[in-house]
Coordinates of C-alpha atoms in Angstrom, one line a residue:
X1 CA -116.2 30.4 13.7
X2 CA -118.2 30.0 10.9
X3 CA -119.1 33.9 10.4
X4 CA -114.9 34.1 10.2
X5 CA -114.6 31.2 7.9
X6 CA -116.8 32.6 5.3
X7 CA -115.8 36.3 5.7
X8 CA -112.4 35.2 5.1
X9 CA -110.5 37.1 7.4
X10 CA -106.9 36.2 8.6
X11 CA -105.5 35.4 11.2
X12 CA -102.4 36.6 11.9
X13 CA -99.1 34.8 11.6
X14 CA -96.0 34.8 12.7
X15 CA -93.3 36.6 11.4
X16 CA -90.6 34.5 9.5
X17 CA -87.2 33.8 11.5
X18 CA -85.0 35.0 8.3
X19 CA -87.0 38.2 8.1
X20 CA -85.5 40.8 10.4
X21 CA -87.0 44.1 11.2
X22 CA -85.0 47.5 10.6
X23 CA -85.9 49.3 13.6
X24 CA -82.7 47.0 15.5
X25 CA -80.2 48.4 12.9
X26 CA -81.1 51.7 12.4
X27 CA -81.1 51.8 16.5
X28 CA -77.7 51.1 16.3
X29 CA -76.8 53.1 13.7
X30 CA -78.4 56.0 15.6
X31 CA -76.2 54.8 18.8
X32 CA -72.9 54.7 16.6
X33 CA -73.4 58.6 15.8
X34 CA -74.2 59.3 19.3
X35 CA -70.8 57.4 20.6
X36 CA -68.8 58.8 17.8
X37 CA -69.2 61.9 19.5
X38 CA -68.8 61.0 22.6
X39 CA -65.4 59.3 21.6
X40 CA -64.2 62.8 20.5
X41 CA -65.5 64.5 23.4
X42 CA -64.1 62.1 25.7
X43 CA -60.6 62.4 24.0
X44 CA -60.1 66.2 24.2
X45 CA -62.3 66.1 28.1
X46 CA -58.8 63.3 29.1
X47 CA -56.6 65.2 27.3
X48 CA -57.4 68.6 29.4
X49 CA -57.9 66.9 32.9
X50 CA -54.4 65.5 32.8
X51 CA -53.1 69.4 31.6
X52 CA -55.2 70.8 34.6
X53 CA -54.1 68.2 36.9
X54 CA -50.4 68.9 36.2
X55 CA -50.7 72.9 36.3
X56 CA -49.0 74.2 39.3
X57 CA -51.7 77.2 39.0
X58 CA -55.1 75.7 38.3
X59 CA -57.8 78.9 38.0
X60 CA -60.8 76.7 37.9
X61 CA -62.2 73.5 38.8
X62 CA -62.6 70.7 37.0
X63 CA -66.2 72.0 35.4
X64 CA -63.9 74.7 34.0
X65 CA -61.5 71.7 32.4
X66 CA -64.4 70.3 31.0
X67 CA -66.7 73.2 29.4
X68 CA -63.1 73.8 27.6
X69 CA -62.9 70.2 26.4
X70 CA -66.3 70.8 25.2
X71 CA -65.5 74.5 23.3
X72 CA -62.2 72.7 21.6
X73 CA -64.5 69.9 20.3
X74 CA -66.5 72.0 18.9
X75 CA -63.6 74.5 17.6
X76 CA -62.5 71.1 15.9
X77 CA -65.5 71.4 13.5
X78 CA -64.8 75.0 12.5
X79 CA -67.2 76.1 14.9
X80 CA -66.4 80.0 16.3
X81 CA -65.8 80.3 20.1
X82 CA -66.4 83.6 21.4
X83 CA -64.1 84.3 24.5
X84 CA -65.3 86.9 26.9
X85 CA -62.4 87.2 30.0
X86 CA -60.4 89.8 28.2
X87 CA -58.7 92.9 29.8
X88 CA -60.6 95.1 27.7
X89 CA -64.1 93.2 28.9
X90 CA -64.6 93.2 24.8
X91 CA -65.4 89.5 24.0
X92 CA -63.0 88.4 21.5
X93 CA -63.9 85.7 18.9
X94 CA -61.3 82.6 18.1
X95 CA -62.3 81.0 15.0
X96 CA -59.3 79.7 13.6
X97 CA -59.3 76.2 13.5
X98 CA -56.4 73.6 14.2
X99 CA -57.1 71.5 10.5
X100 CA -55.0 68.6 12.4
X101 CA -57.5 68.4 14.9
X102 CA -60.3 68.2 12.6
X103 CA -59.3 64.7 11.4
X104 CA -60.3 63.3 15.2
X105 CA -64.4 64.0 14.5
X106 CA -63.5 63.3 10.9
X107 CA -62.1 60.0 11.4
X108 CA -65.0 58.6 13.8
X109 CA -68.0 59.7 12.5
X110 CA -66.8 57.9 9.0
X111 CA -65.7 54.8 10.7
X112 CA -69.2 54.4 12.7
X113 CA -70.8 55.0 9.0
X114 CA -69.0 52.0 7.8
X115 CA -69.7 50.0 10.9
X116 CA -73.6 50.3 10.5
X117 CA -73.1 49.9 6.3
X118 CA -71.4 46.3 7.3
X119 CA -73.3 43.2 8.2
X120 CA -72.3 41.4 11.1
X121 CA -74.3 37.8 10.3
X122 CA -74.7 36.4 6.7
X123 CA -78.3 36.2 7.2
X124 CA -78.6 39.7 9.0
X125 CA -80.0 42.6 6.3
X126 CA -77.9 45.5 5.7
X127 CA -80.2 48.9 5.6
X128 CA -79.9 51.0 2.7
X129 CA -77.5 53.5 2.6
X130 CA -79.5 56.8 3.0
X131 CA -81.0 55.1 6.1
X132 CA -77.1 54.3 7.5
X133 CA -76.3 58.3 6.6
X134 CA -79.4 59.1 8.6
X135 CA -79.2 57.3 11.4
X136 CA -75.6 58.5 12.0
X137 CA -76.2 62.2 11.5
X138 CA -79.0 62.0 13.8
X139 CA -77.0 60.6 16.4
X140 CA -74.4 62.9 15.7
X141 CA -75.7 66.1 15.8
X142 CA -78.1 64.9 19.0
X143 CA -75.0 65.0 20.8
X144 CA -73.8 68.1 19.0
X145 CA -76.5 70.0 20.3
X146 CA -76.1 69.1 23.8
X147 CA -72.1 70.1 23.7
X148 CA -72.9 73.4 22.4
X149 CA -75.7 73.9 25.2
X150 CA -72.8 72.8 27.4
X151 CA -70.1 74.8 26.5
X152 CA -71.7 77.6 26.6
X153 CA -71.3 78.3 30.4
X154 CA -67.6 77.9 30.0
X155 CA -64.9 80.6 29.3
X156 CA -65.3 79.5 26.0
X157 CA -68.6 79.7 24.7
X158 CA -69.7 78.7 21.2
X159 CA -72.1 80.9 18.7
X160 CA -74.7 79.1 18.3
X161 CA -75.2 80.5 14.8
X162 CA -71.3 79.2 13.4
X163 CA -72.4 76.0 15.3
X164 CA -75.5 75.1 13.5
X165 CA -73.2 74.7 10.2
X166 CA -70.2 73.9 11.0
X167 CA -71.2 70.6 13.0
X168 CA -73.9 69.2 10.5
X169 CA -70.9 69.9 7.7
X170 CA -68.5 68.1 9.0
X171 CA -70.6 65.1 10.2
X172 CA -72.4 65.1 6.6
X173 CA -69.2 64.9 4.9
X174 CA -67.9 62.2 7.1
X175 CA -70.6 60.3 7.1
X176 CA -71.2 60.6 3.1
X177 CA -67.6 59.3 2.7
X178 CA -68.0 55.9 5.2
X179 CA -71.1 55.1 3.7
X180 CA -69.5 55.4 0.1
X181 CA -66.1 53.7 1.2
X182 CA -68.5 50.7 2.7
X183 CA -70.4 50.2 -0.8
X184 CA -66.9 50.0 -2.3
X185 CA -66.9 53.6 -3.8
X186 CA -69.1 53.1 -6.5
X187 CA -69.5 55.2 -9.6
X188 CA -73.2 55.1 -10.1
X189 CA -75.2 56.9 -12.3
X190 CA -75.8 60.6 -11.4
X191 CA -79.4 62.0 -10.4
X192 CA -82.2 61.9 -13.2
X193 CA -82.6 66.0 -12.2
X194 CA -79.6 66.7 -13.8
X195 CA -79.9 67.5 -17.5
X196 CA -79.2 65.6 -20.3
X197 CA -76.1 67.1 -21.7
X198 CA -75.1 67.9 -18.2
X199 CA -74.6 64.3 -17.6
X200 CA -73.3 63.3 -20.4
X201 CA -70.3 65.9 -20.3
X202 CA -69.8 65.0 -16.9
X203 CA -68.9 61.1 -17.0
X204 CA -66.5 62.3 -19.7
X205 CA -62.8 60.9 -18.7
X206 CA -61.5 65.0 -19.2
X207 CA -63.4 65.7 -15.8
X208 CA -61.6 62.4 -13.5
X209 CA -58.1 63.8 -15.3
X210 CA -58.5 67.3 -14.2
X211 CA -59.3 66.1 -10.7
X212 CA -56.2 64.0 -10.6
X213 CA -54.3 66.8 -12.0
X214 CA -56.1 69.4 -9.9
X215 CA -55.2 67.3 -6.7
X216 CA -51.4 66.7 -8.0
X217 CA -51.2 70.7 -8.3
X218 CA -52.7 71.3 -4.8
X219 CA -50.3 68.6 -3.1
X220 CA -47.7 70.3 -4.4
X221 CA -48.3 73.2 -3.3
X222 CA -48.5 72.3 0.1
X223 CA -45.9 70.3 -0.2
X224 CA -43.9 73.3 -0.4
X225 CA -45.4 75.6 1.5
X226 CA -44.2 72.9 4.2
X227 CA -40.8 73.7 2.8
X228 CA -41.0 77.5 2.9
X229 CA -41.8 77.0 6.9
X230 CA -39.3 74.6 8.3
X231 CA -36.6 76.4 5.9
X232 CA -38.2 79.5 8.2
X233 CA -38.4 77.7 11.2
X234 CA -34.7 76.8 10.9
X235 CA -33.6 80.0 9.6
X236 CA -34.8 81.8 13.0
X237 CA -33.8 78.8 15.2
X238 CA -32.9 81.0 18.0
X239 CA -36.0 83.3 17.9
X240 CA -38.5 80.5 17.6
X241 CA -36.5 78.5 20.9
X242 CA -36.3 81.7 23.0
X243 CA -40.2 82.0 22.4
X244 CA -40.8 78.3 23.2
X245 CA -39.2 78.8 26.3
X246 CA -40.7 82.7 27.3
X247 CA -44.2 80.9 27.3
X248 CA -44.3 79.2 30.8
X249 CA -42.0 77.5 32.7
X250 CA -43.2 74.3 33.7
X251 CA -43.2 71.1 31.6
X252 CA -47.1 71.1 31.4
X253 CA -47.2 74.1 30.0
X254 CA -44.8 73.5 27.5
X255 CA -46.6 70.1 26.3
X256 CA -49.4 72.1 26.0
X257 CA -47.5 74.6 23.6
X258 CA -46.2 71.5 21.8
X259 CA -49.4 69.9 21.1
X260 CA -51.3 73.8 20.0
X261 CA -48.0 74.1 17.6
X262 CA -48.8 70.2 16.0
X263 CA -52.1 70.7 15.4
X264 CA -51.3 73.9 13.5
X265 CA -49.0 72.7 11.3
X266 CA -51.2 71.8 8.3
X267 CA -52.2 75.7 8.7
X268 CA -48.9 77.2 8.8
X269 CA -48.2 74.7 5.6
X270 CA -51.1 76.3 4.1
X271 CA -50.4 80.1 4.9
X272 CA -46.6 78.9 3.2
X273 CA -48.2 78.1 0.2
X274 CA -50.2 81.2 0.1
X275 CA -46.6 83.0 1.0
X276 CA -44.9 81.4 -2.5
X277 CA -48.3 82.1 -4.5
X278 CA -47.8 85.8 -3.7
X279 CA -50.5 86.8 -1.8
X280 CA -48.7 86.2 1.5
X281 CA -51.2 85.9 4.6
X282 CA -52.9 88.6 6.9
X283 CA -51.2 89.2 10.6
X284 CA -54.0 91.6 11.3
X285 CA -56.3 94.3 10.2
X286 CA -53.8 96.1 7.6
X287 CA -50.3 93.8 7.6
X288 CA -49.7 91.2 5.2
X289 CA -46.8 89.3 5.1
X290 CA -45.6 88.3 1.6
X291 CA -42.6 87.8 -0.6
X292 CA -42.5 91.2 -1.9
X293 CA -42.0 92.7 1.8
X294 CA -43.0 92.2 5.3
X295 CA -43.5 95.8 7.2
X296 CA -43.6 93.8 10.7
X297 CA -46.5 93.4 13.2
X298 CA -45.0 94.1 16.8
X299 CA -48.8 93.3 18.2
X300 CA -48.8 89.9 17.4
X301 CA -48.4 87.3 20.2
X302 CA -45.6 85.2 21.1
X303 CA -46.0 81.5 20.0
X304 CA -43.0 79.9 18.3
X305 CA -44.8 79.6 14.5
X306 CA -44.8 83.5 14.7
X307 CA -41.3 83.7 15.4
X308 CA -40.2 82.2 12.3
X309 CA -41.8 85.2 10.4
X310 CA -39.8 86.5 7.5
X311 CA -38.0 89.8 8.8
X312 CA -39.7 93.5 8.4
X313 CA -38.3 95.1 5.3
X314 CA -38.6 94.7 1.3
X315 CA -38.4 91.0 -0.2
X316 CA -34.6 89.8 -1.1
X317 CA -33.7 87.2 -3.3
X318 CA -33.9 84.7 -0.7
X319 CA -37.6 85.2 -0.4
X320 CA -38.2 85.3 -4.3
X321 CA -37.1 82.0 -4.3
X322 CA -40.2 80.8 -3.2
X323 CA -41.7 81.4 -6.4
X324 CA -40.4 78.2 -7.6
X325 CA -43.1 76.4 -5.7
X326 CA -45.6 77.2 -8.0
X327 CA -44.0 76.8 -11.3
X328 CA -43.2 72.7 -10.3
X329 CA -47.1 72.8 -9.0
X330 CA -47.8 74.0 -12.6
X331 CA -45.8 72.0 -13.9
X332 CA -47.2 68.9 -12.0
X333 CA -50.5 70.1 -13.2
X334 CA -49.8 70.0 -16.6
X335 CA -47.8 67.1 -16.8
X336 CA -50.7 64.5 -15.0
X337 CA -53.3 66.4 -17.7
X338 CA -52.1 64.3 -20.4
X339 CA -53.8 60.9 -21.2
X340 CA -53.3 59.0 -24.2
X341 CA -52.4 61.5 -26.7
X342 CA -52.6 59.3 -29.7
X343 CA -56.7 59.1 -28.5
X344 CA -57.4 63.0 -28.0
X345 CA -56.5 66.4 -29.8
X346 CA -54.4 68.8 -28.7
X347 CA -57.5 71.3 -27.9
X348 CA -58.7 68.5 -25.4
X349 CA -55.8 68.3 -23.7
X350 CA -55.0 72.2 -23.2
X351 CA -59.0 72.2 -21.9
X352 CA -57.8 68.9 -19.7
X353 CA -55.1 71.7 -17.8
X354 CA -57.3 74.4 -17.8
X355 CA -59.5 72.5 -16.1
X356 CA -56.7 70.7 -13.5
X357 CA -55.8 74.6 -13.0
X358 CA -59.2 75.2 -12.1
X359 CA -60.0 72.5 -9.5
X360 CA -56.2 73.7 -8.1
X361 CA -57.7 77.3 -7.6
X362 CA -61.1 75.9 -5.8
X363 CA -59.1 73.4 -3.7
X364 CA -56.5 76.1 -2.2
X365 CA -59.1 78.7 -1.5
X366 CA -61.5 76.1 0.3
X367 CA -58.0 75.7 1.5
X368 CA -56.9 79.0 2.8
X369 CA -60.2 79.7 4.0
X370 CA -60.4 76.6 6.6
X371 CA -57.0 77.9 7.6
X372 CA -57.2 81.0 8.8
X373 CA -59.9 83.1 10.9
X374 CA -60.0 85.8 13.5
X375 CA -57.8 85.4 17.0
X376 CA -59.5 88.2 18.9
X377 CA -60.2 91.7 18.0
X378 CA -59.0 94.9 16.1
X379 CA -55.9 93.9 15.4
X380 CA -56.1 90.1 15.2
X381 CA -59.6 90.6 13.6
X382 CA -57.9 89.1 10.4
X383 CA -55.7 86.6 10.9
X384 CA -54.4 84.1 8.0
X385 CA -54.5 83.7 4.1
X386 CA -57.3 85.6 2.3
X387 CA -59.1 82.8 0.3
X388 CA -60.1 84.5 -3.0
X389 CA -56.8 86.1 -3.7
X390 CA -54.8 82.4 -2.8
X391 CA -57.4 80.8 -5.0
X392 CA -56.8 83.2 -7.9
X393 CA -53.1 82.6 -7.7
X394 CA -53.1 79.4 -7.4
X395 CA -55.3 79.0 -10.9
X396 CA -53.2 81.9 -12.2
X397 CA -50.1 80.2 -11.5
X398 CA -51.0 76.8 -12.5
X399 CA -52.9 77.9 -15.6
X400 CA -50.2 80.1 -17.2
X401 CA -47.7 76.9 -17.1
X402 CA -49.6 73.8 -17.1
X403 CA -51.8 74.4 -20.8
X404 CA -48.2 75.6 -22.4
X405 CA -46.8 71.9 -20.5
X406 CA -49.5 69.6 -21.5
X407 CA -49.5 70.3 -24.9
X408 CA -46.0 69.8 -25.2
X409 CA -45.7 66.8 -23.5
X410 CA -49.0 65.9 -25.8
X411 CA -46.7 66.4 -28.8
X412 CA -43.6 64.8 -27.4
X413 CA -45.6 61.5 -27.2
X414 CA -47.7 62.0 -30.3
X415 CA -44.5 62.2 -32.9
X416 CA -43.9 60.0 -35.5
X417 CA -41.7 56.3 -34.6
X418 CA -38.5 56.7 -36.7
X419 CA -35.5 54.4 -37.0
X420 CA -32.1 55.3 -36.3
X421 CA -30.3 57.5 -38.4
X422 CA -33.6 58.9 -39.9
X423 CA -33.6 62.3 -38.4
X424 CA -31.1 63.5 -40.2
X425 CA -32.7 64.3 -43.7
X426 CA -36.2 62.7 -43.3
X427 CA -38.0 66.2 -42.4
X428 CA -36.6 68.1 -45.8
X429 CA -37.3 64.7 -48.1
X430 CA -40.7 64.8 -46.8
X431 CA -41.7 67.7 -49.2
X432 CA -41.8 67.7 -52.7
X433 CA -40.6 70.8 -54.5
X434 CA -44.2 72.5 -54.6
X435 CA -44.3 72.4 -50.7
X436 CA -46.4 69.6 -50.6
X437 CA -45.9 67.3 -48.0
X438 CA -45.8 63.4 -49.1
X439 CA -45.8 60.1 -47.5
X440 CA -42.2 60.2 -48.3
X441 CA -41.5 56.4 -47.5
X442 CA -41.4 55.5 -51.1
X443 CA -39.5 58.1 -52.2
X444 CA -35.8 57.8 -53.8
X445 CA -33.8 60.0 -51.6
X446 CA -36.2 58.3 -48.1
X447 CA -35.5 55.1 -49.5
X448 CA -31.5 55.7 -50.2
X449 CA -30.9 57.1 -46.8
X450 CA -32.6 54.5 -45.3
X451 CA -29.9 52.1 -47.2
X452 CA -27.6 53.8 -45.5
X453 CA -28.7 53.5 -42.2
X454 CA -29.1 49.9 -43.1
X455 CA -25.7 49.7 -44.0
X456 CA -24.2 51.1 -41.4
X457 CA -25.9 48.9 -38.8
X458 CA -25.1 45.4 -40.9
X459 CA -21.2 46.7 -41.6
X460 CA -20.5 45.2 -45.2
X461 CA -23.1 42.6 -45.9
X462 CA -25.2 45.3 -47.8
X463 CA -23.5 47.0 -50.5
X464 CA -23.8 50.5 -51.2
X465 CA -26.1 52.1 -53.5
X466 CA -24.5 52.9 -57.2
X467 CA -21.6 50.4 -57.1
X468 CA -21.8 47.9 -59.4
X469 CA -21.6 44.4 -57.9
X470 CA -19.3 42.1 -60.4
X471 CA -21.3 39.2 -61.5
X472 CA -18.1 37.2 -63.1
X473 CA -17.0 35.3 -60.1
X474 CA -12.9 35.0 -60.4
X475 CA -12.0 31.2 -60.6
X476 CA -10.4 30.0 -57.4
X477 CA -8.6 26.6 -57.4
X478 CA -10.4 23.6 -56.5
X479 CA -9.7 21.9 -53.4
X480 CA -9.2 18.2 -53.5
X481 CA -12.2 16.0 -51.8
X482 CA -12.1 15.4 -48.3
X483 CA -13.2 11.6 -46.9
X484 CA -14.3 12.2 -43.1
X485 CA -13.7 8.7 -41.3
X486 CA -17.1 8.6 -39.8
X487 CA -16.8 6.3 -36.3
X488 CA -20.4 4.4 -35.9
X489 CA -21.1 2.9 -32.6
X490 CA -21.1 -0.9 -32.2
X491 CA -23.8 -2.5 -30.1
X492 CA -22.5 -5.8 -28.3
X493 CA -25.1 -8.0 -28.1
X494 CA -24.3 -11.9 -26.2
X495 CA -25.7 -14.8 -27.7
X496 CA -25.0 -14.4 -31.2
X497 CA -22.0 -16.5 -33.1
X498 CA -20.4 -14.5 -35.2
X499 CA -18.0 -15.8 -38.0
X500 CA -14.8 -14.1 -38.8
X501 CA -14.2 -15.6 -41.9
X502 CA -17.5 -13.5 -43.5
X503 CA -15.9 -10.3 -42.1
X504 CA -12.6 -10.8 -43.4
X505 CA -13.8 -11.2 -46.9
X506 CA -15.6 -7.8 -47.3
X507 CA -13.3 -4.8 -48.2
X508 CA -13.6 -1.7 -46.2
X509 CA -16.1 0.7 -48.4
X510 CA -15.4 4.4 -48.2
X511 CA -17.7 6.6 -46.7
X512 CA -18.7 9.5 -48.5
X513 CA -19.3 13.2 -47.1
X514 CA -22.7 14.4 -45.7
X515 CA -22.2 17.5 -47.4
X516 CA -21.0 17.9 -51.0
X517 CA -17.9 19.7 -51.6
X518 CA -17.6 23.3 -51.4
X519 CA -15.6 25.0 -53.7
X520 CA -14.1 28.5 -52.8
X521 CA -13.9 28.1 -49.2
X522 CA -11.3 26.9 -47.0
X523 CA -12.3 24.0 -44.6
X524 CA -10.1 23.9 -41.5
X525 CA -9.7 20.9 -39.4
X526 CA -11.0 21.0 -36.3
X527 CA -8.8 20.0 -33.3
X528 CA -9.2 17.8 -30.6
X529 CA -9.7 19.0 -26.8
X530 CA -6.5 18.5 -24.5
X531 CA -6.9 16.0 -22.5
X532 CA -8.1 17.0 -19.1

């Protein structure tokens, strides 16, 4: 005891009840990636068994049912499936992905990053937020990697190479944004690697407006592509309802149709935007279907969003009317560019839409590429909007009207406040006779046609300029003096003796006017109300 005394070594203590250790919340972190996924797995593996379970003709068991649930989840994340029952015995790759059915991994993986960014207890400490993002991916793409291992003895088998991107981007995204929204989305400073001047020209305001206005562009442009298809879709009612119908008989089937035709709606809005940009999107290895003409693609499949296809032949008016679609997206662009334009030039706002045109381009390619993707082989090897030339139209479009826009709308709300009746001469009293241009408030002719204006606001109260104003007044007879009987109110008070006799002997004084008399103007005598 003594040896320990004088060494001075510690023993050790206790840890403190208000200290907590990490390893508890970054389990559960780790376990709210890992059910996150399983959530969305479980989903689509429900959603399948009860469309097995109702088909009159089931070709598989219920393994079958669920190594497709497991290829769909991961088609869901962009992932390419690679199917090999074919009649050719050619395995044919799917990798067009339902964008609708990308919001289901979306939409967990960012609410379990939230969930482990929050504290449950007051005294409970939250982990930072790169341990939170972490944790989650790591449970997240655990479970990823065992789905792809899984699927791949299915008829739908994943690549493992399209998988071992697609899954960590999506789930890194996600996962980025909860932790952000939990934090309250803040703005903090960006990353000391960055160069000087790189930061500084980035936290300039000209960058947030051309997202806004970038964002504005792109929403309407998918706005109405989603015109351009159900004006389609109820052009060729009858073809798209016979096609509904040619598919399979029984009502499972049919939901099952139903739900494949919702989930690609946000691609066929997409592939209509690319339709009004020009471009027009891909129905195989060498047809395009655009505004300009559609020579028809009689390999295609029948689903009922291919039936609403524009019809084979050279573009008609009908289907150059699309092009309004992006001229109000320009428009849009260049109209949400402009920000205080008594604070900025007019070169800083023509940059501003250059700029919004720019982030329009980049958002409709990434756009355009999500959307489409190959359905099988040879002919379907090319299937959907080609990114690059949608991207380019898009900024094309929006670049060529929204600079021209902004800086007229800049101007419109940078002229000069005049009064009424101003605009009529102001602009050629403005300049002297050397072509100088003045101030041109002081001058004579500014200051006489602003008299006027005056005038003729106020009616005759002002007179006009150049008439002389007569300063004899003419002599108008005097009227006689008024006396206004003024009737005081008398306080009764009891008690007090009064005596006549001192109020009888008092005469009656007159009472004089308030107001002098005024000579030259008529006083009228006001009547009484009629009794009610």
């Amino acid at each position: 005891m003594t040896q320990v005394t004088e060494r001075g070594t510690s023993l050790p203590t206790a840890p403190r009840a208000g200290v907590r250790r990490r390893s508890p919340a970054a389990a559960a972190c780790v376990v709210g990636g890992a059910v996150a996924a399983g959530l969305g797995l479980g989903f689509l593996a429900v959603l399948v068994i009860v469309l097995w379970i109702s088909s009159p003709y089931p070709d598989s068991g219920p393994g079958g049912a669920l190594h497709l649930a497991a290829g769909l989840w991961l088609l869901a994340h962009g992932t390419e499936l690679v199917r090999y029952d074919t009649l050719s015995g050619v395995p044919a790759p799917v990798g067009m992905t339902p964008l609708l059915l990308v919001a289901l991994p979306v939409l967990l993986v960012r609410r379990a990053a939230r969930l482990g960014s929050a504290a449950e207890e007051e005294d409970e400490e939250v982990l930072p937020a790169g341990a939170v993002f972490s944790a989650v991916l790591c449970g997240y793409l655990a479970v990823g990697a065992v789905a792809t291992a899984y699927a791949a003895g299915g008829p739908m088998s994943a690549d493992p190479i399209s998988a071992a991107w697609h899954i960590p981007l999506v789930a890194v995204l996600a996962a980025a944004g909860g932790v952000w929204g939990a934090r309250g989305r803040p703005l903090g400073p960006l990353p000391s690697w960055l160069p000087g001047g790189v930061r500084r020209a980035i936290v300039r305001p000209r960058y947030a407006l051309a997202l806004r206005a970038g964002a504005g562009g792109a929403l309407m442009l998918l706005g109405g592509g989603a015109l351009v298809v159900g004006a389609s879709l109820a052009w060729h009612g009858a073809e798209v309802q016979a096609s509904f119908l040619s598919l399979t008989g029984v009502w499972s089937g049919r939901f099952a149709v139903l739900l494949l035709a919702l989930t690609l709606i946000p691609n066929a809005m997409v592939w209509g935007a690319a339709y009004a940009l020009g471009p027009g999107f891909a129905l195989g290895a060498d047809v395009t279907a655009g505004p300009l003409g559609f020579p028809g693609a009689p390999g295609l499949p029948r689903f009922p969003l291919l039936a609403a296809l524009p019809s084979e032949g050279p573009g008609t008016p009908l289907t150059w009317a699309v092009a309004v679609v992006p001229v109000v997206a320009g428009l849009a662009v260049g109209w949400f560019a402009v920000r205080r334009a008594r604070e900025v030039s007019y070169g800083e706002t023509a940059l501003t839409a250059a700029l919004g045109s720019l982030v329009c381009g980049l958002a409709m390619a990434g756009l355009a590429a999500a959307s489409a993707g190959p359905l099988g082989s040879r002919r379907l090897a090319a299937f959907g909007p080609v990114w690059w030339a949608t991207g380019a139209a898009a900024l094309a479009w929006t670049a060529l009207l929204a600079v021209p826009v902004a800086v007229a709308v800049h101007a419109w709300r940078n002229r000069p406040a005049m009064g009424p009746g101003a605009m009529d001469g102001l602009d050629a009293l403005d300049a002297d006779a050397d072509g100088a241009v003045g101030d041109g408030w002081h001058d004579s002719g500014v200051r006489e046609v602003r008299w006027a204006a005056m005038r003729k606001a106020a009616g005759a109260l002002i007179p006009e300029i150049g008439v002389a104003v007569p300063t004899a007044v003419p002599e108008v007879p005097a009227v006689p003096e008024v006396r206004v009987r003024v009737r005081r109110a008398v306080t009764v008070v009891s008690g007090l003796d009064l005596d006549p006799g001192l109020l009888a002997g008092k005469s009656a004084e007159p009472v004089l006017p308030l107001t002098p008399p005024v000579v030259g103007a008529r006083v009228l005598a006001r009547r009484k109300p009629p009794p009610e």
